[in-house]
Every structure is written in C-alpha cells, then in structure tokens.
Amino acid sequence: MDKRKVANQQVKDRLLAALVEFAGRKDWSKVTVTELVEAAGVARASFYRNFVSVEELVDYGIRQVTERYHAGKPEGREGFRDRALVEYKFRFYQENAPLVLAFHRAKAATSLLDLITDCEIACWGDMPLSSPDRYEVYFYAGAFYNVLLCWLEGGTRESPEAMADAFMRLADGVVRS
C-alpha cells in the first residue's frame, strides 16, 4: 500500500477512535467536525478528504466492523443453529466491545441492530417477502442483539462458549415452543 493510502487509513482510524471517545458523553448526531478533528489531532481538510459528514464516519465504523466480522467468520458456518458460529459471534463482539458499546451508548443502536441483522441476512441469504421464514431471521437477530448488549454491559463475565451454550438453549426453547 502506498504512503498516501496508509496515511489516509490512519486519519480515518483516528477520527473513528475520536468518535468512539464521545460515546456516552454526547449523542453522535450532536458531535461537530471541529470537535472530532481536535480530538483526533488531524486537520479539518483531512476529515473532509475522507468523509462528507459525521454520519458518514459512523457508516465507516459500521463497514469496518462488518468487514472484520466476515473476514474472521468460520467458513461453511451458517445459521443460528450452528453452535460454532454462535460462539464465534460472541467472541467477535467481545473483542470489539468498545466499538459495539460506543454505538449503543451514542444512541446509534439502530445502526448496531442493522449491522447484526445484515450479518444474519448474509448468512441466510435474501428471502422473498412472501417467505414466513424471514421472520425467524429477524427474531434471531433481535434476540441476539439484546442478549449481546446485556452481556457486554455486564462486563462479559461469562465466556463466549458459555454464552453460545446459553443462547442456543434459549433459541431452541423458543423455536420449538
């Protein structure tokens, strides 16, 4: 990668890290470009060379998490009934807890739920609107999202393995009922 691309990537990452620092203290929709560039220690022009708005920086953060998720996802694993995949999800989000919790605390929870739902849709593939099975995917994504946030906010006292077992038990009980 050439020096300019490396420098640009560093600017983007510094801006995202600065945005994460505002989480819980200030709603991201109220964070200004001036505050971000000061916190990141980059020039205003550097922000606008990479992003049009703070919202675009949030989207960049979502894309980064999504790319890392898919890059590390075990091959051939799909669906919420695959225990190894569920464990991977808990491990992945535990490793990315600061960013996940930043989205939650900054009142960008819809973006986070959309991220989790999109990852599930990617596993299952698009379903026709007429398919009742698509509701199962959305149910699972919402349930996983809420269990995940509760676990992360609680300090991840349980291991990803224990969480996968517990979630599989919960999901299996609901799907069979």
Short mmCIF file of C-alpha atoms in Angstrom, two decimals, residues 25 28 47 56 71-72 78 88 94 106-107 121 152 155-156 166 176:
data_model
loop_
_atom_site.label_atom_id
_atom_site.label_comp_id
_atom_site.label_asym_id
_atom_site.label_seq_id
_atom_site.Cartn_x
_atom_site.Cartn_y
_atom_site.Cartn_z
CA ARG A 25 -20.95 11.72 26.78
CA TRP A 28 -23.10 11.36 17.90
CA PHE A 47 -11.73 14.99 7.66
CA GLU A 56 -20.54 9.06 7.01
CA ALA A 71 -13.16 -11.84 7.34
CA GLY A 72 -12.98 -13.89 10.54
CA GLU A 78 -24.33 -20.63 8.67
CA TYR A 88 -17.73 -17.02 17.01
CA GLN A 94 -16.42 -9.38 22.88
CA ALA A 106 -24.17 7.06 21.47
CA LYS A 107 -27.79 6.22 20.72
CA ILE A 121 -29.21 -11.99 6.26
CA LEU A 152 -21.28 -6.70 27.12
CA GLY A 155 -18.64 -6.96 31.68
CA THR A 156 -18.63 -10.28 29.77
CA ALA A 166 -26.98 -20.37 26.88
CA ARG A 176 -39.69 -25.36 19.49
#
